[in-house]
Amino acid sequence: MKVSELAKAYGTTPDTVRYYTRLKLLNPIKSENGYKYYPPTEVSRFKFILSARQLGFSVSDIQQIVDEASHGKAACPLVRALIKERLAETEKQFLAMLKLRENMSSALEQWECKEDKAPTSTMVCHLIDSFEPLNEEEPSDEK
Amino acid sequence: MKVSELAKAYGTTPDTVRYYTRLKLLNPIKSENGYKYYPPTEVSRFKFILSARQLGFSVSDIQQIVDEASHGKAACPLVRALIKERLAETEKQFLAMLKLRENMSSALEQWECKEDKAPTSTMVCHLIDSFEPLNEEEPSDEK
DNA sequence: GTAGACCTGTGTGTAAGACACAGGTCAATA
DNA sequence: TATTGACCTGTGTCTTACACACAGGTCTAC
């Protein structure tokens, strides 16, 4: 398969295929005309990369995994370790987004009935300046 | 205030202050020794920028807002319009992260009791290859 | 033969800073 | 006064995971 065929076959873009190829994650065969051709083993590797990306692995993670496997070792322990890390990060980001989302919609609501005001030398926008976050800190277990 | 003082005062880094300064969002006074000094108006502008960032505005958004305000116009309509956009994007990303998080923890669970396997020419890692996403598509309102 | 559609590699752009680096400045100490 | 060490400066490069641009080569159909 050629670059664009491979991309189309899996619903991505030629640039993505080229990107992985630049990083040597994919190793196509160069034909006489200079085009890259991806044999079945490379096609299945591409499928693998896409699956791993969908699971939240970074491209650098995938490089490590592929490297491990290319030495004949089972990459499974590494894969398990990495996904724990990535899951923890995702959890953190997820909570941050949750809070951000709450604050944003709270702001939108608070601003609904506020008037416009012209700026001053010390105030760019009174809406943003006056915004009160919902719950700055959970009361946790304070009695 | 000097760069690092300003950064410390608001719990950020000198690089952040310098970044906004490079973009001309902040306009410090240069003293004879070459150091940048931020007068009170710039300090309150920095506070404003940080508040806006916390609310999910991009730096480019903030540039637009500041630009509007510097022409003496009320930036409020722009601010309201922008936060609607950003909120919609955040919502999308939030749902994507939710799904990712579910898939990641589902994968972790599925892999808990699976054995390690050595790679083959067409398989880098059987864990990733064999992963089944939880709910590829919500049944929505199919009877 | 040539037009138009595809392909190529390479280089640059993105967001929001983080980090590096060579050198200047300042306060305190020896 | 000289020096040490902590801070400061601007500038340039790095990060992620591609997207986009560009000049030019190749292929297919007419």
CSV table of C-alpha atoms (C1' of nucleotides) in Angstrom, one decimal:
chain,number,residue,atom,x,y,z
A,1,MET,CA,0.0,0.0,0.0
A,2,LYS,CA,1.0,3.6,-0.7
A,3,VAL,CA,0.9,6.4,1.9
A,4,SER,CA,-2.4,7.7,1.0
A,5,GLU,CA,-4.0,4.3,0.6
A,6,LEU,CA,-2.9,3.3,4.0
A,7,ALA,CA,-4.2,6.5,5.5
A,8,LYS,CA,-7.5,6.2,3.8
A,9,ALA,CA,-7.9,2.6,4.8
A,10,TYR,CA,-7.8,3.4,8.5
A,11,GLY,CA,-9.5,6.8,8.4
A,12,THR,CA,-6.4,9.0,9.0
A,13,THR,CA,-4.3,11.3,7.0
A,14,PRO,CA,-1.2,10.9,4.8
A,15,ASP,CA,0.6,13.2,7.2
A,16,THR,CA,0.0,10.9,10.1
A,17,VAL,CA,1.5,8.0,8.1
A,18,ARG,CA,4.4,10.1,7.1
A,19,TYR,CA,4.9,11.3,10.7
A,20,TYR,CA,5.2,7.7,12.0
A,21,THR,CA,7.4,6.9,9.1
A,22,ARG,CA,9.7,9.8,9.9
A,23,LEU,CA,10.0,8.5,13.4
A,24,LYS,CA,10.9,5.1,12.0
A,25,LEU,CA,7.9,3.5,13.7
A,26,LEU,CA,6.9,2.4,10.2
A,27,ASN,CA,9.5,1.1,7.7
A,28,PRO,CA,8.1,1.1,4.2
A,29,ILE,CA,9.9,-0.2,1.2
A,30,LYS,CA,11.1,2.3,-1.3
A,31,SER,CA,10.3,1.5,-4.9
A,32,GLU,CA,12.3,2.7,-7.8
A,33,ASN,CA,10.1,5.7,-8.4
A,34,GLY,CA,10.7,6.9,-4.9
A,35,TYR,CA,7.3,6.1,-3.5
A,36,LYS,CA,7.0,4.3,-0.2
A,37,TYR,CA,5.2,1.0,-0.1
A,38,TYR,CA,3.9,-0.6,3.0
A,39,PRO,CA,3.9,-4.4,3.1
A,40,PRO,CA,1.3,-6.3,5.2
A,41,THR,CA,3.6,-6.4,8.3
A,42,GLU,CA,3.8,-2.6,8.2
A,43,VAL,CA,0.1,-2.3,7.7
A,44,SER,CA,-0.6,-4.3,10.8
A,45,ARG,CA,2.0,-2.3,12.7
A,46,PHE,CA,0.1,0.8,11.7
A,47,LYS,CA,-3.1,-0.7,12.9
A,48,PHE,CA,-1.3,-1.4,16.2
A,49,ILE,CA,-0.1,2.2,16.5
A,50,LEU,CA,-3.6,3.5,16.0
A,51,SER,CA,-5.0,1.2,18.6
A,52,ALA,CA,-2.4,2.2,21.1
A,53,ARG,CA,-2.9,5.9,20.4
A,54,GLN,CA,-6.6,5.4,21.0
A,55,LEU,CA,-5.8,3.8,24.4
A,56,GLY,CA,-4.0,7.0,25.4
A,57,PHE,CA,-0.4,5.9,24.8
A,58,SER,CA,1.9,8.6,23.6
A,59,VAL,CA,3.9,8.2,20.4
A,60,SER,CA,7.0,8.0,22.6
A,61,ASP,CA,5.4,5.2,24.6
A,62,ILE,CA,4.7,3.3,21.4
A,63,GLN,CA,8.3,3.7,20.4
A,64,GLN,CA,9.4,2.1,23.6
A,65,ILE,CA,6.9,-0.7,23.2
A,66,VAL,CA,7.9,-1.4,19.7
A,67,ASP,CA,11.5,-1.3,20.6
A,68,GLU,CA,11.0,-3.8,23.4
A,69,ALA,CA,9.1,-6.1,21.0
A,70,SER,CA,11.7,-5.8,18.3
A,71,HIS,CA,14.2,-7.3,20.7
A,72,GLY,CA,11.9,-10.3,21.0
A,73,LYS,CA,10.8,-9.5,24.5
A,74,ALA,CA,7.2,-9.5,25.6
A,75,ALA,CA,6.2,-5.9,25.9
A,76,CYS,CA,3.3,-6.7,28.2
A,77,PRO,CA,4.8,-5.6,31.5
A,78,LEU,CA,5.9,-2.3,30.0
A,79,VAL,CA,2.5,-1.8,28.5
A,80,ARG,CA,0.8,-2.4,31.8
A,81,ALA,CA,3.1,-0.1,33.6
A,82,LEU,CA,2.7,2.7,31.0
A,83,ILE,CA,-1.0,2.6,31.0
A,84,LYS,CA,-1.2,3.0,34.7
A,85,GLU,CA,0.9,6.1,34.4
A,86,ARG,CA,-1.2,7.5,31.6
A,87,LEU,CA,-4.4,6.6,33.3
A,88,ALA,CA,-3.3,8.6,36.4
A,89,GLU,CA,-2.4,11.5,34.2
A,90,THR,CA,-5.7,11.3,32.4
A,91,GLU,CA,-7.5,11.2,35.7
A,92,LYS,CA,-5.8,14.4,36.8
A,93,GLN,CA,-6.6,16.2,33.6
A,94,PHE,CA,-10.1,14.9,33.7
A,95,LEU,CA,-10.7,16.4,37.1
A,96,ALA,CA,-9.1,19.6,36.0
A,97,MET,CA,-11.4,19.8,33.0
A,98,LEU,CA,-14.4,19.0,35.1
A,99,LYS,CA,-13.7,21.9,37.3
A,100,LEU,CA,-12.9,24.2,34.3
A,101,ARG,CA,-16.2,23.2,32.7
A,102,GLU,CA,-18.1,24.0,35.9
A,103,ASN,CA,-16.4,27.3,36.2
A,104,MET,CA,-17.0,28.2,32.6
A,105,SER,CA,-20.7,27.5,32.7
A,106,SER,CA,-21.0,29.2,36.0
A,107,ALA,CA,-19.3,32.3,34.6
A,108,LEU,CA,-21.6,32.2,31.6
A,109,GLU,CA,-24.6,32.1,33.9
A,110,GLN,CA,-23.3,34.9,36.2
A,111,TRP,CA,-22.6,37.1,33.2
A,112,GLU,CA,-26.0,36.6,31.6
A,113,CYS,CA,-27.6,39.4,33.4
A,114,LYS,CA,-24.6,41.7,33.9
A,115,GLU,CA,-24.3,44.8,31.9
A,116,ASP,CA,-21.5,45.8,29.7
A,117,LYS,CA,-19.0,48.2,31.1
A,118,ALA,CA,-16.3,50.3,29.4
A,119,PRO,CA,-12.7,49.5,30.5
A,120,THR,CA,-10.6,51.6,32.8
A,121,SER,CA,-6.9,51.9,33.2
A,122,THR,CA,-6.9,49.1,35.8
A,123,MET,CA,-9.8,47.1,34.5
A,124,VAL,CA,-9.9,45.4,31.1
A,125,CYS,CA,-13.2,43.6,31.7
A,126,HIS,CA,-15.4,43.7,34.8
A,127,LEU,CA,-17.0,40.4,33.9
A,128,ILE,CA,-13.8,38.5,34.2
A,129,ASP,CA,-12.5,40.6,37.1
A,130,SER,CA,-15.6,39.9,39.1
A,131,PHE,CA,-16.0,36.2,38.4
A,132,GLU,CA,-16.4,34.1,41.6
A,133,PRO,CA,-15.4,30.5,41.2
A,134,LEU,CA,-18.0,28.1,42.5
A,135,ASN,CA,-16.2,26.0,45.0
A,136,GLU,CA,-12.6,27.1,45.3
A,137,GLU,CA,-11.8,24.3,47.7
A,138,GLU,CA,-14.0,21.4,48.8
A,139,PRO,CA,-14.6,21.6,52.5
A,140,SER,CA,-13.1,18.0,52.6
A,141,ASP,CA,-13.4,16.7,56.1
A,142,GLU,CA,-13.2,19.8,58.1
A,143,LYS,CA,-15.6,19.8,61.0
B,1,MET,CA,7.9,44.9,40.4
B,2,LYS,CA,10.5,42.8,38.6
B,3,VAL,CA,9.8,39.8,36.6
B,4,SER,CA,10.4,37.2,39.2
B,5,GLU,CA,8.7,39.2,41.9
B,6,LEU,CA,5.6,39.4,39.8
B,7,ALA,CA,5.7,35.7,39.0
B,8,LYS,CA,6.1,34.7,42.6
B,9,ALA,CA,3.4,37.1,43.8
B,10,TYR,CA,0.8,35.2,41.7
B,11,GLY,CA,2.2,31.7,41.9
B,12,THR,CA,3.5,31.4,38.4
B,13,THR,CA,6.9,31.4,36.8
B,14,PRO,CA,9.2,34.1,35.4
B,15,ASP,CA,8.9,32.4,32.0
B,16,THR,CA,5.2,33.0,32.0
B,17,VAL,CA,5.6,36.7,32.7
B,18,ARG,CA,8.3,36.9,30.0
B,19,TYR,CA,6.0,35.0,27.6
B,20,TYR,CA,3.2,37.5,28.0
B,21,THR,CA,5.7,40.3,27.8
B,22,ARG,CA,7.1,39.0,24.5
B,23,LEU,CA,3.5,39.0,23.1
B,24,LYS,CA,3.1,42.6,24.3
B,25,LEU,CA,0.3,41.6,26.5
B,26,LEU,CA,2.3,43.2,29.3
B,27,ASN,CA,4.3,46.4,28.7
B,28,PRO,CA,6.9,46.9,31.5
B,29,ILE,CA,9.1,49.9,31.9
B,30,LYS,CA,12.8,49.3,31.1
B,31,SER,CA,15.1,50.7,33.7
B,32,GLU,CA,18.6,51.8,33.0
B,33,ASN,CA,20.1,48.5,34.0
B,34,GLY,CA,18.0,46.7,31.4
B,35,TYR,CA,15.6,45.2,33.9
B,36,LYS,CA,11.9,45.2,33.3
B,37,TYR,CA,9.7,46.9,35.9
B,38,TYR,CA,6.0,46.3,36.1
B,39,PRO,CA,4.0,49.3,37.4
B,40,PRO,CA,0.7,48.7,39.2
B,41,THR,CA,-1.4,49.0,36.0
B,42,GLU,CA,0.7,46.1,34.5
B,43,VAL,CA,0.4,44.1,37.7
B,44,SER,CA,-3.4,44.3,37.5
B,45,ARG,CA,-3.3,43.4,33.9
B,46,PHE,CA,-1.3,40.4,34.7
B,47,LYS,CA,-3.8,39.4,37.3
B,48,PHE,CA,-6.5,39.8,34.7
B,49,ILE,CA,-4.6,37.6,32.2
B,50,LEU,CA,-4.3,34.9,34.8
B,51,SER,CA,-8.0,35.1,35.7
B,52,ALA,CA,-8.9,34.8,32.0
B,53,ARG,CA,-6.6,31.9,31.5
B,54,GLN,CA,-8.2,30.1,34.4
B,55,LEU,CA,-11.6,30.6,32.8
B,56,GLY,CA,-10.4,28.8,29.7
B,57,PHE,CA,-9.7,31.7,27.4
B,58,SER,CA,-6.7,31.2,25.1
B,59,VAL,CA,-3.9,33.7,25.1
B,60,SER,CA,-5.0,34.7,21.7
B,61,ASP,CA,-8.5,35.3,23.0
B,62,ILE,CA,-7.0,37.5,25.7
B,63,GLN,CA,-5.1,39.5,23.1
B,64,GLN,CA,-8.3,40.2,21.3
B,65,ILE,CA,-10.1,41.2,24.5
B,66,VAL,CA,-7.2,43.5,25.6
B,67,ASP,CA,-7.1,45.0,22.1
B,68,GLU,CA,-10.8,45.7,22.2
B,69,ALA,CA,-10.5,47.3,25.6
B,70,SER,CA,-7.5,49.4,24.6
B,71,HIS,CA,-9.8,51.1,22.0
B,72,GLY,CA,-12.0,52.1,24.9
B,73,LYS,CA,-14.8,49.7,23.9
B,74,ALA,CA,-16.5,47.4,26.3
B,75,ALA,CA,-15.1,43.9,25.7
B,76,CYS,CA,-18.1,42.2,27.4
B,77,PRO,CA,-19.9,41.1,24.2
B,78,LEU,CA,-16.7,39.6,22.9
B,79,VAL,CA,-16.0,37.9,26.2
B,80,ARG,CA,-19.5,36.4,26.3
B,81,ALA,CA,-19.2,35.2,22.7
B,82,LEU,CA,-15.7,33.7,23.2
B,83,ILE,CA,-16.6,31.8,26.4
B,84,LYS,CA,-19.5,30.1,24.6
B,85,GLU,CA,-17.1,28.9,22.0
B,86,ARG,CA,-14.5,27.7,24.5
B,87,LEU,CA,-17.2,26.1,26.6
B,88,ALA,CA,-18.4,24.1,23.7
B,89,GLU,CA,-14.9,23.0,22.9
B,90,THR,CA,-14.3,22.1,26.5
B,91,GLU,CA,-17.4,20.0,26.5
B,92,LYS,CA,-16.3,18.1,23.5
B,93,GLN,CA,-12.9,17.4,24.9
B,94,PHE,CA,-14.4,16.5,28.2
B,95,LEU,CA,-16.6,13.9,26.7
B,96,ALA,CA,-13.6,12.5,24.7
B,97,MET,CA,-11.6,12.3,27.9
B,98,LEU,CA,-14.4,10.6,29.7
B,99,LYS,CA,-14.5,7.9,27.0
B,100,LEU,CA,-10.7,7.6,27.0
B,101,ARG,CA,-10.7,7.3,30.8
B,102,GLU,CA,-13.3,4.5,30.6
B,103,ASN,CA,-11.4,2.7,27.9
B,104,MET,CA,-8.1,3.0,29.7
B,105,SER,CA,-9.4,1.6,33.0
B,106,SER,CA,-11.3,-1.1,31.1
B,107,ALA,CA,-8.1,-2.1,29.4
B,108,LEU,CA,-6.2,-2.2,32.6
B,109,GLU,CA,-8.9,-4.5,34.1
B,110,GLN,CA,-9.0,-6.7,31.0
B,111,TRP,CA,-5.2,-7.1,31.1
B,112,GLU,CA,-5.0,-7.8,34.8
B,113,CYS,CA,-5.4,-11.6,34.3
B,114,LYS,CA,-3.9,-12.0,30.8
B,115,GLU,CA,-0.5,-13.5,30.4
B,116,ASP,CA,2.5,-12.0,28.7
B,117,LYS,CA,3.2,-13.1,25.2
B,118,ALA,CA,6.2,-12.7,23.1
B,119,PRO,CA,5.8,-10.6,19.9
B,120,THR,CA,5.5,-12.0,16.4
B,121,SER,CA,6.2,-10.4,13.0
B,122,THR,CA,2.6,-9.2,12.8
B,123,MET,CA,1.9,-8.7,16.5
B,124,VAL,CA,3.7,-6.2,18.8
B,125,CYS,CA,1.6,-6.7,21.8
B,126,HIS,CA,-1.4,-9.0,22.1
B,127,LEU,CA,-2.8,-7.0,25.0
B,128,ILE,CA,-3.3,-3.9,22.9
B,129,ASP,CA,-4.3,-5.9,19.8
B,130,SER,CA,-7.0,-7.8,21.7
B,131,PHE,CA,-8.5,-4.8,23.5
B,132,GLU,CA,-12.2,-4.5,23.1
B,133,PRO,CA,-13.6,-1.0,23.7
B,134,LEU,CA,-16.5,-0.9,26.2
B,135,ASN,CA,-19.3,0.8,24.2
B,136,GLU,CA,-18.1,1.7,20.7
B,137,GLU,CA,-21.4,3.4,20.1
B,138,GLU,CA,-24.2,4.1,22.5
B,139,PRO,CA,-27.3,2.2,21.5
B,140,SER,CA,-29.0,5.7,21.7
B,141,ASP,CA,-32.7,5.2,21.1
B,142,GLU,CA,-32.7,2.0,19.1
B,143,LYS,CA,-35.6,-0.3,20.2
C,1,DG,C1',1.6,14.6,-25.5
C,2,DT,C1',-0.3,16.7,-22.1
C,3,DA,C1',-3.6,17.8,-18.4
C,4,DG,C1',-4.8,17.0,-14.0
C,5,DA,C1',-4.6,14.2,-10.0
C,6,DC,C1',-1.8,12.2,-7.2
C,7,DC,C1',2.6,11.5,-5.0
C,8,DT,C1',7.4,12.8,-3.0
C,9,DG,C1',10.6,14.9,0.8
C,10,DT,C1',11.5,18.8,3.5
C,11,DG,C1',10.6,22.7,6.1
C,12,DT,C1',7.8,25.3,8.9
C,13,DG,C1',3.6,26.3,12.1
C,14,DT,C1',0.8,25.2,16.0
C,15,DA,C1',-0.1,26.5,22.1
C,16,DA,C1',1.7,27.9,26.0
C,17,DG,C1',5.1,28.1,28.0
C,18,DA,C1',9.9,25.2,29.8
C,19,DC,C1',14.6,25.1,29.6
C,20,DA,C1',19.3,26.3,28.3
C,21,DC,C1',22.9,29.6,28.0
C,22,DA,C1',26.2,33.3,28.0
C,23,DG,C1',26.6,37.1,30.2
C,24,DG,C1',25.1,41.4,33.3
C,25,DT,C1',23.7,43.2,38.1
C,26,DC,C1',23.2,43.3,42.9
C,27,DA,C1',23.9,42.6,48.0
C,28,DA,C1',26.7,40.9,51.4
C,29,DT,C1',30.8,39.3,53.0
C,30,DA,C1',36.0,39.0,53.4
D,1,DT,C1',37.7,46.8,47.5
D,2,DA,C1',37.2,42.5,45.6
D,3,DT,C1',34.8,38.5,45.2
D,4,DT,C1',31.2,35.3,45.7
D,5,DG,C1',26.8,33.6,44.7
D,6,DA,C1',22.1,34.7,43.8
D,7,DC,C1',19.4,36.8,40.9
D,8,DC,C1',18.5,39.0,36.5
D,9,DT,C1',18.7,39.8,31.2
D,10,DG,C1',17.4,38.5,26.1
D,11,DT,C1',17.4,35.1,22.7
D,12,DG,C1',17.0,30.7,20.9
D,13,DT,C1',15.5,26.1,21.0
D,14,DC,C1',12.4,22.2,22.7
D,15,DT,C1',8.0,20.1,23.6
D,16,DT,C1',3.2,17.0,21.1
D,17,DA,C1',1.2,15.1,17.2
D,18,DC,C1',0.5,16.1,13.6
D,19,DA,C1',-1.3,20.0,9.6
D,20,DC,C1',0.0,22.7,5.9
D,21,DA,C1',2.9,24.7,2.3
D,22,DC,C1',5.8,24.1,-1.6
D,23,DA,C1',8.4,22.8,-5.6
D,24,DG,C1',8.8,19.2,-8.2
D,25,DG,C1',8.2,14.0,-9.8
D,26,DT,C1',4.8,10.3,-11.4
D,27,DC,C1',0.8,8.2,-13.1
D,28,DT,C1',-3.6,7.7,-15.7
D,29,DA,C1',-6.7,9.0,-19.2
D,30,DC,C1',-7.7,11.2,-23.1
